[in-house]
């Protein structure tokens, strides 16, 4: 009889993994059961900025960030915030984040992330082809905008990194040059880097639904249920769900910002935090957006989504339980209207999501300490969509028992 694999979490990471595994196991008489308490792409994967940001390799924790943080925290609606009621709980994570910003760990994270991004780009192209998804992909590049020559010079280390890792880009040195790629921006943006390799999806929710449809069409099974417990036993791993339990040969925990709650009873203490992000989606006609826009200093991006425009970003280290503070989304939209005169800010829909983040900005892709049959695929932070197809291929390698196609040492659960 074929193997049964249960995937917990139907976000973009879980659905991609389920599709990759179902495609492989079906031919061997096996099956994949995908479980989610809320539905398909019902959480973070539905409302993100839709970017396949393969050109981004720098971790959040970088040398010098500790000096920048106090300035950011002074502005309660600035690019980074820590709600006071959550600060004490966050301290262990912040200490690890600080350590990850030291030169040695920073360089190690970049090297691992860069190698992973190369793998993810190739895996994503394979996935797009596999599911005939090209119609949902935009290949329009991205502008990274600066308001002075000094601001551009200050960002030089991040462009040097792109040089080091072979990322193609063009430097633009006047509002006129910028306007040739994206007209209608404020002339205060005098410098920009344009990365033509930046891709995005027309709608991240529709993209996951498309992958999910392929999973079902290939014989995959979906159950909308909450996972209550994972119990390794001699003849399989027993999963207690809200209704009938399931026994599996392999389990993949891909539950985004909730994954650490499942790992803890298994003896793995994953320092997973939520970098909460906010956005507003404006309907078609809001702006003639021809590429993605990154306003890095201000901590937000503007993306073409659902034929309209999504304005979003910010990092709020606030955990899973605090209510959203939509003043953050308002603040980003006000700034966008200033930088994009002519942006119609009417009839927007606001959203908040939980980026599942480890201190070194790398995900965990690997086996649980106590049981080889249980795998983690979680903590993709700002890049869950970008890295979903790449993660799915690696998870399939591990479940099937093949050597993974890249070295996973930097992604192990026990690295912390
Ligand atoms: C504002 C914002 C913008 C972003 N922009 C981008 C971008 O442009 N590009 C990019 O690559 N990434 C982006 N991200 C990050 C990206 O959205 C996430 O990394 C990604 O969605 C994480 O996917 P996931 O599948 O791991 O988690 P999720 O999508 O959160 O899925 C986890 C699932 O697990 C389920 N679950 C949890 N607990 C249980 C349980 N006990 N039982 C059953 N099910 C359970 C949940 O219901 C949920 O559906 C952005 C994030 C934010 C917030």
Short mmCIF file of C-alpha atoms and ligand atoms in Angstrom, two decimals:
data_model
loop_
_atom_site.label_atom_id
_atom_site.label_comp_id
_atom_site.label_asym_id
_atom_site.label_seq_id
_atom_site.Cartn_x
_atom_site.Cartn_y
_atom_site.Cartn_z
CA UNK A 1 0.00 0.00 0.00
CA UNK A 2 1.18 3.55 -0.76
CA UNK A 3 2.28 6.10 1.80
CA UNK A 4 0.01 8.69 3.43
CA UNK A 5 1.40 12.16 3.97
CA UNK A 6 -0.50 14.80 5.96
CA UNK A 7 0.31 18.47 5.44
CA UNK A 8 -0.84 20.83 8.17
CA UNK A 9 -1.57 24.35 6.89
CA UNK A 10 -3.07 25.35 3.54
CA UNK A 11 -1.20 28.59 3.03
CA UNK A 12 1.03 28.99 -0.01
CA UNK A 13 3.78 26.86 1.58
CA UNK A 14 1.47 23.98 2.57
CA UNK A 15 -0.49 23.96 -0.70
CA UNK A 16 2.72 24.03 -2.79
CA UNK A 17 4.16 21.16 -0.77
CA UNK A 18 0.88 19.23 -1.01
CA UNK A 19 0.83 19.64 -4.79
CA UNK A 20 4.46 18.55 -5.21
CA UNK A 21 3.96 15.50 -2.99
CA UNK A 22 0.62 14.48 -4.44
CA UNK A 23 2.16 14.60 -7.92
CA UNK A 24 4.90 12.19 -6.79
CA UNK A 25 3.00 9.92 -4.39
CA UNK A 26 -0.07 9.37 -6.57
CA UNK A 27 2.03 7.37 -9.04
CA UNK A 28 3.17 5.10 -6.18
CA UNK A 29 -0.36 4.52 -4.86
CA UNK A 30 0.10 7.03 -2.03
CA UNK A 31 -1.97 10.03 -1.01
CA UNK A 32 -1.70 13.48 0.50
CA UNK A 33 -4.20 14.90 2.97
CA UNK A 34 -4.07 18.67 3.44
CA UNK A 35 -5.53 20.09 6.66
CA UNK A 36 -6.37 23.66 7.58
CA UNK A 37 -8.56 25.04 10.33
CA UNK A 38 -9.60 28.12 8.32
CA UNK A 39 -9.63 27.10 4.64
CA UNK A 40 -7.28 27.58 1.69
CA UNK A 41 -5.04 30.68 1.81
CA UNK A 42 -7.28 31.99 4.55
CA UNK A 43 -4.45 33.65 6.50
CA UNK A 44 -1.17 35.35 5.54
CA UNK A 45 -0.97 33.85 2.07
CA UNK A 46 -4.13 35.56 0.84
CA UNK A 47 -3.24 39.22 1.26
CA UNK A 48 0.50 39.64 0.70
CA UNK A 49 2.13 41.92 -1.85
CA UNK A 50 2.26 39.16 -4.44
CA UNK A 51 5.97 39.49 -5.22
CA UNK A 52 8.37 36.72 -6.20
CA UNK A 53 11.29 38.65 -4.76
CA UNK A 54 14.14 36.36 -5.82
CA UNK A 55 16.46 39.36 -5.97
CA UNK A 56 16.19 40.04 -2.21
CA UNK A 57 18.83 38.23 -0.20
CA UNK A 58 19.57 40.55 2.72
CA UNK A 59 18.25 39.44 6.13
CA UNK A 60 16.33 41.84 8.37
CA UNK A 61 19.11 41.52 10.96
CA UNK A 62 22.12 43.32 9.47
CA UNK A 63 25.14 45.06 10.99
CA UNK A 64 24.13 48.52 12.20
CA UNK A 65 20.42 47.74 12.53
CA UNK A 66 20.60 48.06 16.31
CA UNK A 67 21.52 51.74 15.89
CA UNK A 68 18.59 52.33 13.52
CA UNK A 69 15.92 50.66 15.67
CA UNK A 70 15.53 53.37 18.39
CA UNK A 71 14.85 56.03 15.71
CA UNK A 72 12.21 53.83 14.06
CA UNK A 73 10.53 53.06 17.38
CA UNK A 74 10.14 56.79 18.17
CA UNK A 75 7.53 56.98 15.41
CA UNK A 76 4.58 54.83 16.57
CA UNK A 77 3.43 54.44 12.94
CA UNK A 78 6.98 54.09 11.52
CA UNK A 79 8.30 51.11 9.49
CA UNK A 80 9.02 49.09 12.67
CA UNK A 81 6.99 49.00 15.86
CA UNK A 82 6.80 46.95 19.03
CA UNK A 83 3.55 47.31 20.98
CA UNK A 84 4.63 48.05 24.61
CA UNK A 85 2.41 45.26 25.98
CA UNK A 86 4.37 42.74 23.85
CA UNK A 87 7.92 43.99 24.46
CA UNK A 88 8.78 41.70 27.40
CA UNK A 89 7.56 38.59 25.58
CA UNK A 90 9.63 39.55 22.55
CA UNK A 91 12.96 39.93 24.40
CA UNK A 92 14.39 36.40 23.74
CA UNK A 93 13.61 36.73 20.03
CA UNK A 94 15.17 40.23 19.91
CA UNK A 95 18.35 38.94 21.54
CA UNK A 96 18.64 36.24 18.88
CA UNK A 97 17.88 38.86 16.21
CA UNK A 98 20.68 41.06 17.57
CA UNK A 99 23.10 38.09 17.46
CA UNK A 100 22.00 37.33 13.90
CA UNK A 101 23.02 40.88 12.91
CA UNK A 102 26.69 40.24 13.74
CA UNK A 103 28.96 40.07 10.71
CA UNK A 104 29.55 36.27 10.92
CA UNK A 105 25.89 35.25 11.12
CA UNK A 106 24.82 37.99 8.72
CA UNK A 107 27.21 36.72 6.02
CA UNK A 108 26.15 33.12 6.65
CA UNK A 109 22.45 34.05 6.34
CA UNK A 110 23.05 35.91 3.08
CA UNK A 111 24.95 33.01 1.55
CA UNK A 112 22.20 30.56 2.53
CA UNK A 113 19.41 32.88 1.38
CA UNK A 114 21.12 33.61 -1.96
CA UNK A 115 21.60 29.90 -2.73
CA UNK A 116 18.00 29.22 -1.71
CA UNK A 117 16.66 32.05 -3.90
CA UNK A 118 18.44 30.62 -6.95
CA UNK A 119 16.79 27.26 -6.25
CA UNK A 120 13.40 28.95 -5.63
CA UNK A 121 13.46 30.91 -8.88
CA UNK A 122 14.07 27.74 -10.91
CA UNK A 123 11.47 25.80 -8.89
CA UNK A 124 8.89 28.56 -9.38
CA UNK A 125 9.38 28.53 -13.15
CA UNK A 126 8.88 24.73 -13.08
CA UNK A 127 5.74 25.16 -10.97
CA UNK A 128 4.27 27.88 -13.23
CA UNK A 129 4.76 25.56 -16.21
CA UNK A 130 3.41 22.53 -14.35
CA UNK A 131 0.12 24.25 -13.46
CA UNK A 132 -0.14 26.33 -16.69
CA UNK A 133 -0.09 29.45 -14.52
CA UNK A 134 1.63 32.01 -16.76
CA UNK A 135 -1.56 34.06 -17.15
CA UNK A 136 -1.40 34.83 -13.41
CA UNK A 137 2.22 36.02 -13.49
CA UNK A 138 3.45 39.57 -14.14
CA UNK A 139 7.04 40.04 -15.28
CA UNK A 140 7.31 43.81 -14.90
CA UNK A 141 10.34 44.26 -12.62
CA UNK A 142 10.54 46.61 -9.65
CA UNK A 143 11.76 50.13 -8.92
CA UNK A 144 13.59 50.75 -5.63
CA UNK A 145 13.22 54.48 -5.05
CA UNK A 146 15.41 57.04 -3.21
CA UNK A 147 14.72 60.69 -2.55
CA UNK A 148 18.33 61.96 -2.70
CA UNK A 149 21.69 60.96 -4.13
CA UNK A 150 22.85 60.58 -0.51
CA UNK A 151 20.03 58.12 0.24
CA UNK A 152 21.02 56.09 -2.82
CA UNK A 153 24.67 56.13 -1.74
CA UNK A 154 23.65 54.99 1.76
CA UNK A 155 21.90 51.98 0.19
CA UNK A 156 25.06 51.02 -1.72
CA UNK A 157 25.79 47.94 0.42
CA UNK A 158 22.50 46.37 -0.66
CA UNK A 159 23.33 47.04 -4.35
CA UNK A 160 26.84 45.66 -3.82
CA UNK A 161 25.19 42.49 -2.57
CA UNK A 162 23.13 42.30 -5.75
CA UNK A 163 26.39 42.61 -7.73
CA UNK A 164 27.95 39.88 -5.63
CA UNK A 165 25.06 37.51 -6.29
CA UNK A 166 24.63 38.34 -9.96
CA UNK A 167 21.30 40.19 -9.70
CA UNK A 168 20.65 42.23 -12.83
CA UNK A 169 19.74 45.92 -12.28
CA UNK A 170 19.93 49.39 -13.84
CA UNK A 171 20.65 52.60 -11.93
CA UNK A 172 18.43 55.61 -12.73
CA UNK A 173 19.71 59.04 -11.76
CA UNK A 174 16.89 61.51 -12.44
CA UNK A 175 13.10 61.77 -12.14
CA UNK A 176 12.96 61.78 -15.95
CA UNK A 177 14.76 58.42 -16.21
CA UNK A 178 12.47 57.01 -13.52
CA UNK A 179 9.39 58.32 -15.38
CA UNK A 180 10.37 56.33 -18.47
CA UNK A 181 9.63 53.19 -16.45
CA UNK A 182 6.91 54.54 -14.15
CA UNK A 183 5.32 57.90 -14.93
CA UNK A 184 3.32 59.77 -12.30
CA UNK A 185 5.69 59.62 -9.31
CA UNK A 186 6.66 62.62 -7.22
CA UNK A 187 9.78 64.36 -8.56
CA UNK A 188 11.25 64.12 -5.04
CA UNK A 189 12.44 60.63 -6.07
CA UNK A 190 15.65 61.44 -7.90
CA UNK A 191 17.37 58.04 -7.85
CA UNK A 192 16.29 54.44 -8.29
CA UNK A 193 17.52 50.95 -8.97
CA UNK A 194 15.42 48.92 -11.40
CA UNK A 195 15.49 45.12 -11.03
CA UNK A 196 13.90 43.63 -14.18
CA UNK A 197 13.92 40.09 -12.73
CA UNK A 198 11.28 40.90 -10.09
CA UNK A 199 8.09 38.97 -10.79
CA UNK A 200 4.70 38.99 -9.13
CA UNK A 201 1.35 37.28 -9.25
CA UNK A 202 -1.80 39.09 -10.26
CA UNK A 203 -3.42 37.94 -6.99
CA UNK A 204 -1.75 35.84 -4.26
CA UNK A 205 -5.06 34.33 -3.09
CA UNK A 206 -6.05 33.31 -6.63
CA UNK A 207 -2.53 31.87 -7.12
CA UNK A 208 -2.87 29.55 -4.12
CA UNK A 209 -6.40 28.61 -5.23
CA UNK A 210 -4.95 27.70 -8.63
CA UNK A 211 -2.30 25.45 -7.05
CA UNK A 212 -4.96 23.95 -4.78
CA UNK A 213 -7.21 23.15 -7.78
CA UNK A 214 -4.28 21.26 -9.38
CA UNK A 215 -3.74 19.38 -6.08
CA UNK A 216 -7.41 18.27 -5.97
CA UNK A 217 -7.40 17.44 -9.67
CA UNK A 218 -4.42 15.09 -9.07
CA UNK A 219 -6.33 13.25 -6.34
CA UNK A 220 -5.33 15.22 -3.23
CA UNK A 221 -7.68 15.34 -0.24
CA UNK A 222 -8.56 18.46 1.78
CA UNK A 223 -10.09 18.53 5.27
CA UNK A 224 -11.03 21.78 6.97
CA UNK A 225 -10.16 20.89 10.56
CA UNK A 226 -7.99 22.09 13.38
CA UNK A 227 -4.97 20.01 14.35
CA UNK A 228 -5.09 19.49 18.11
CA UNK A 229 -2.17 17.11 18.73
CA UNK A 230 0.62 15.19 16.97
CA UNK A 231 1.59 11.86 18.50
CA UNK A 232 4.39 9.73 17.02
CA UNK A 233 3.55 6.01 17.40
CA UNK A 234 5.18 2.79 16.19
CA UNK A 235 2.84 2.30 13.24
CA UNK A 236 2.58 5.92 12.14
CA UNK A 237 2.07 9.45 13.39
CA UNK A 238 -1.36 9.98 14.96
CA UNK A 239 -2.94 13.37 14.33
CA UNK A 240 -5.81 14.39 16.58
CA UNK A 241 -8.20 16.63 14.66
CA UNK A 242 -11.51 18.25 15.58
CA UNK A 243 -13.41 15.23 14.16
CA UNK A 244 -11.91 11.82 13.32
CA UNK A 245 -8.13 11.35 13.84
CA UNK A 246 -5.75 10.50 10.97
CA UNK A 247 -2.72 8.22 10.93
CA UNK A 248 0.12 9.21 8.61
CA UNK A 249 3.47 7.84 7.43
CA UNK A 250 4.79 11.41 7.11
CA UNK A 251 3.63 14.75 8.50
CA UNK A 252 4.64 18.19 7.23
CA UNK A 253 3.96 21.11 9.55
CA UNK A 254 3.49 24.16 7.31
CA UNK A 255 1.27 26.16 9.63
CA UNK A 256 2.91 29.56 9.13
CA UNK A 257 3.01 31.71 12.26
CA UNK A 258 1.37 28.92 14.29
CA UNK A 259 3.97 26.23 13.55
CA UNK A 260 5.98 26.68 16.78
CA UNK A 261 2.88 25.76 18.80
CA UNK A 262 2.89 22.30 17.15
CA UNK A 263 6.68 21.91 17.38
CA UNK A 264 6.89 22.53 21.12
CA UNK A 265 5.23 19.28 22.30
CA UNK A 266 7.59 17.46 19.88
CA UNK A 267 10.61 18.90 21.72
CA UNK A 268 11.53 21.55 19.15
CA UNK A 269 11.62 25.10 20.49
CA UNK A 270 11.32 27.23 17.38
CA UNK A 271 11.83 30.97 18.01
CA UNK A 272 9.07 31.97 15.61
CA UNK A 273 7.66 35.49 15.80
CA UNK A 274 5.07 37.36 13.81
CA UNK A 275 6.18 40.36 11.82
CA UNK A 276 2.70 41.73 11.34
CA UNK A 277 2.25 43.65 8.09
CA UNK A 278 -0.58 45.87 6.82
CA UNK A 279 -1.93 46.92 3.47
CA UNK A 280 -4.76 48.54 1.53
CA UNK A 281 -5.95 47.21 -1.80
CA UNK A 282 -7.39 49.80 -4.17
CA UNK A 283 -9.68 48.83 -7.06
CA UNK A 284 -8.76 48.90 -10.78
CA UNK A 285 -8.23 52.43 -12.06
CA UNK A 286 -6.60 53.72 -8.85
CA UNK A 287 -3.26 54.31 -10.62
CA UNK A 288 -1.57 53.36 -13.88
CA UNK A 289 1.00 51.09 -12.19
CA UNK A 290 3.54 49.65 -14.65
CA UNK A 291 5.99 48.02 -12.25
CA UNK A 292 6.28 47.26 -8.52
CA UNK A 293 7.46 50.19 -6.39
CA UNK A 294 9.66 49.84 -3.29
CA UNK A 295 9.84 52.81 -0.95
CA UNK A 296 12.45 51.13 1.25
CA UNK A 297 13.16 54.00 3.62
CA UNK A 298 9.45 54.23 4.35
CA UNK A 299 9.00 50.47 4.71
CA UNK A 300 6.34 49.83 2.09
CA UNK A 301 5.79 48.54 -1.43
CA UNK A 302 3.15 49.22 -4.07
CA UNK A 303 2.14 46.23 -6.19
CA UNK A 304 -0.24 45.58 -9.06
CA UNK A 305 -2.89 43.25 -7.59
CA UNK A 306 -6.29 42.19 -8.99
CA UNK A 307 -5.99 44.84 -11.69
CA UNK A 308 -5.74 47.49 -8.95
CA UNK A 309 -3.04 48.59 -6.55
CA UNK A 310 -1.95 47.18 -3.18
CA UNK A 311 -0.07 49.53 -0.85
CA UNK A 312 1.49 47.75 2.09
CA UNK A 313 4.36 46.84 4.34
CA UNK A 314 5.49 47.83 7.86
CA UNK A 315 6.70 45.46 10.54
CA UNK A 316 4.87 45.23 13.84
CA UNK A 317 6.43 42.70 16.20
CA UNK A 318 3.16 42.06 17.98
CA UNK A 319 2.42 38.32 18.26
CA UNK A 320 -0.73 36.47 17.31
CA UNK A 321 -3.24 37.83 19.82
CA UNK A 322 -3.20 41.66 19.79
CA UNK A 323 -5.92 43.27 17.66
CA UNK A 324 -4.77 44.92 14.41
CA UNK A 325 -3.98 48.64 14.42
CA UNK A 326 -5.27 49.78 11.03
CA UNK A 327 -3.87 53.27 11.57
CA UNK A 328 -0.72 51.67 10.16
CA UNK A 329 -2.46 50.90 6.85
CA UNK A 330 -3.91 54.46 6.79
CA UNK A 331 -0.45 55.88 7.36
CA UNK A 332 1.10 53.91 4.50
CA UNK A 333 -1.71 54.94 2.15
CA UNK A 334 -1.30 58.62 3.05
CA UNK A 335 2.40 58.38 2.23
CA UNK A 336 1.71 56.57 -1.04
CA UNK A 337 -0.71 59.32 -2.08
CA UNK A 338 2.06 61.86 -1.46
CA UNK A 339 4.62 59.91 -3.47
CA UNK A 340 2.16 59.01 -6.25
CA UNK A 341 0.15 62.17 -6.99
CA UNK A 342 -2.98 61.06 -8.79
CA UNK A 343 -3.41 57.87 -6.74
CA UNK A 344 -7.13 57.44 -6.10
CA UNK A 345 -7.30 56.28 -2.48
CA UNK A 346 -11.09 55.68 -2.45
CA UNK A 347 -12.78 52.32 -1.83
CA UNK A 348 -9.75 50.52 -0.44
CA UNK A 349 -9.86 47.29 1.57
CA UNK A 350 -7.54 47.02 4.58
CA UNK A 351 -5.80 43.84 5.75
CA UNK A 352 -3.26 42.64 8.31
CA UNK A 353 -1.24 39.42 8.10
CA UNK A 354 1.36 37.54 10.14
CA UNK A 355 4.76 37.08 8.53
CA UNK A 356 6.14 33.96 10.27
CA UNK A 357 9.73 34.99 11.04
CA UNK A 358 12.86 33.54 12.57
CA UNK A 359 15.58 35.92 13.84
CA UNK A 360 17.97 35.11 10.96
CA UNK A 361 15.28 35.59 8.24
CA UNK A 362 15.71 31.99 7.02
CA UNK A 363 12.88 29.44 7.14
CA UNK A 364 13.06 26.05 8.82
CA UNK A 365 12.97 23.20 6.30
CA UNK A 366 13.90 19.95 7.96
CA UNK A 367 13.03 17.12 10.29
CA UNK A 368 11.73 17.26 13.86
CA UNK A 369 14.31 16.35 16.48
CA UNK A 370 12.36 13.50 17.97
CA UNK A 371 10.93 11.83 14.87
CA UNK A 372 12.19 11.64 11.27
CA UNK A 373 8.66 11.17 9.96
CA UNK A 374 7.73 14.72 11.00
CA UNK A 375 9.01 17.67 8.94
CA UNK A 376 8.78 21.43 9.31
CA UNK A 377 8.36 23.90 6.44
CA UNK A 378 7.74 27.22 8.12
CA UNK A 379 9.07 30.66 9.02
CA UNK A 380 9.48 32.14 5.54
CA UNK A 381 8.98 35.68 6.86
CA UNK A 382 8.80 38.22 4.04
CA UNK A 383 9.26 35.55 1.35
CA UNK A 384 6.67 32.81 1.80
CA UNK A 385 5.25 33.21 -1.70
CA UNK A 386 8.71 33.67 -3.23
CA UNK A 387 10.06 30.52 -1.60
CA UNK A 388 6.97 28.29 -1.69
CA UNK A 389 7.76 26.29 -4.84
CA UNK A 390 11.41 25.86 -3.81
CA UNK A 391 10.39 24.70 -0.35
CA UNK A 392 7.86 22.28 -1.84
CA UNK A 393 10.51 20.52 -3.93
CA UNK A 394 12.82 20.15 -0.93
CA UNK A 395 10.02 18.83 1.27
CA UNK A 396 9.15 16.29 -1.43
CA UNK A 397 12.81 15.18 -1.54
CA UNK A 398 12.84 14.63 2.22
CA UNK A 399 9.51 12.78 2.33
CA UNK A 400 10.38 10.53 -0.61
CA UNK A 401 13.81 9.87 0.91
CA UNK A 402 15.97 11.44 -1.82
CA UNK A 403 19.00 13.62 -1.14
CA UNK A 404 17.64 17.19 -1.20
CA UNK A 405 18.74 19.20 -4.22
CA UNK A 406 20.52 21.75 -1.99
CA UNK A 407 22.32 21.74 1.34
CA UNK A 408 19.77 22.26 4.13
CA UNK A 409 22.15 22.71 7.08
CA UNK A 410 21.34 26.43 7.46
CA UNK A 411 17.62 25.63 7.52
CA UNK A 412 17.58 22.98 10.26
CA UNK A 413 15.17 23.30 13.17
CA UNK A 414 17.94 22.82 15.73
CA UNK A 415 20.14 25.71 14.50
CA UNK A 416 18.93 28.13 17.20
C1 LIG B 1 1.91 42.73 4.35
C2 LIG B 1 2.63 41.49 3.86
C3 LIG B 1 3.20 41.49 2.58
C4 LIG B 1 3.89 40.37 2.14
N1 LIG B 1 4.37 40.35 0.86
C5 LIG B 1 5.02 39.26 0.39
C6 LIG B 1 5.48 39.22 -0.96
O1 LIG B 1 5.29 40.13 -1.74
N2 LIG B 1 6.16 38.09 -1.36
C7 LIG B 1 6.39 37.04 -0.53
O2 LIG B 1 7.04 36.09 -0.94
N3 LIG B 1 5.90 37.03 0.73
C8 LIG B 1 5.23 38.11 1.21
N4 LIG B 1 4.75 38.12 2.49
C9 LIG B 1 4.99 36.97 3.34
C10 LIG B 1 4.08 35.81 2.99
O3 LIG B 1 2.75 36.26 2.89
C11 LIG B 1 4.20 34.72 4.06
O4 LIG B 1 5.57 34.37 4.25
C12 LIG B 1 3.44 33.47 3.63
O5 LIG B 1 2.09 33.79 3.33
C13 LIG B 1 3.47 32.39 4.70
O6 LIG B 1 2.80 31.30 4.18
P1 LIG B 1 2.51 30.02 5.06
O7 LIG B 1 1.84 29.04 4.17
O8 LIG B 1 3.75 29.63 5.76
O9 LIG B 1 1.52 30.56 6.21
P2 LIG B 1 -0.03 30.93 6.17
O10 LIG B 1 -0.45 31.49 4.88
O11 LIG B 1 -0.28 31.79 7.37
O12 LIG B 1 -0.73 29.54 6.34
C14 LIG B 1 -0.67 28.82 7.54
C15 LIG B 1 -1.97 28.06 7.70
O13 LIG B 1 -1.87 27.19 8.84
C16 LIG B 1 -3.19 27.06 9.35
N5 LIG B 1 -3.15 26.58 10.72
C17 LIG B 1 -2.55 27.17 11.79
N6 LIG B 1 -2.75 26.42 12.89
C18 LIG B 1 -3.48 25.34 12.53
C19 LIG B 1 -4.02 24.20 13.22
N7 LIG B 1 -3.81 24.03 14.54
N8 LIG B 1 -4.73 23.30 12.53
C20 LIG B 1 -4.94 23.46 11.19
N9 LIG B 1 -4.46 24.51 10.49
C21 LIG B 1 -3.74 25.43 11.14
C22 LIG B 1 -3.74 28.49 9.25
O14 LIG B 1 -5.17 28.48 9.27
C23 LIG B 1 -3.16 28.98 7.93
O15 LIG B 1 -4.07 28.86 6.87
C24 LIG B 1 4.02 39.23 2.98
C25 LIG B 1 3.42 39.21 4.22
C26 LIG B 1 2.73 40.33 4.67
C27 LIG B 1 2.08 40.29 6.02
#
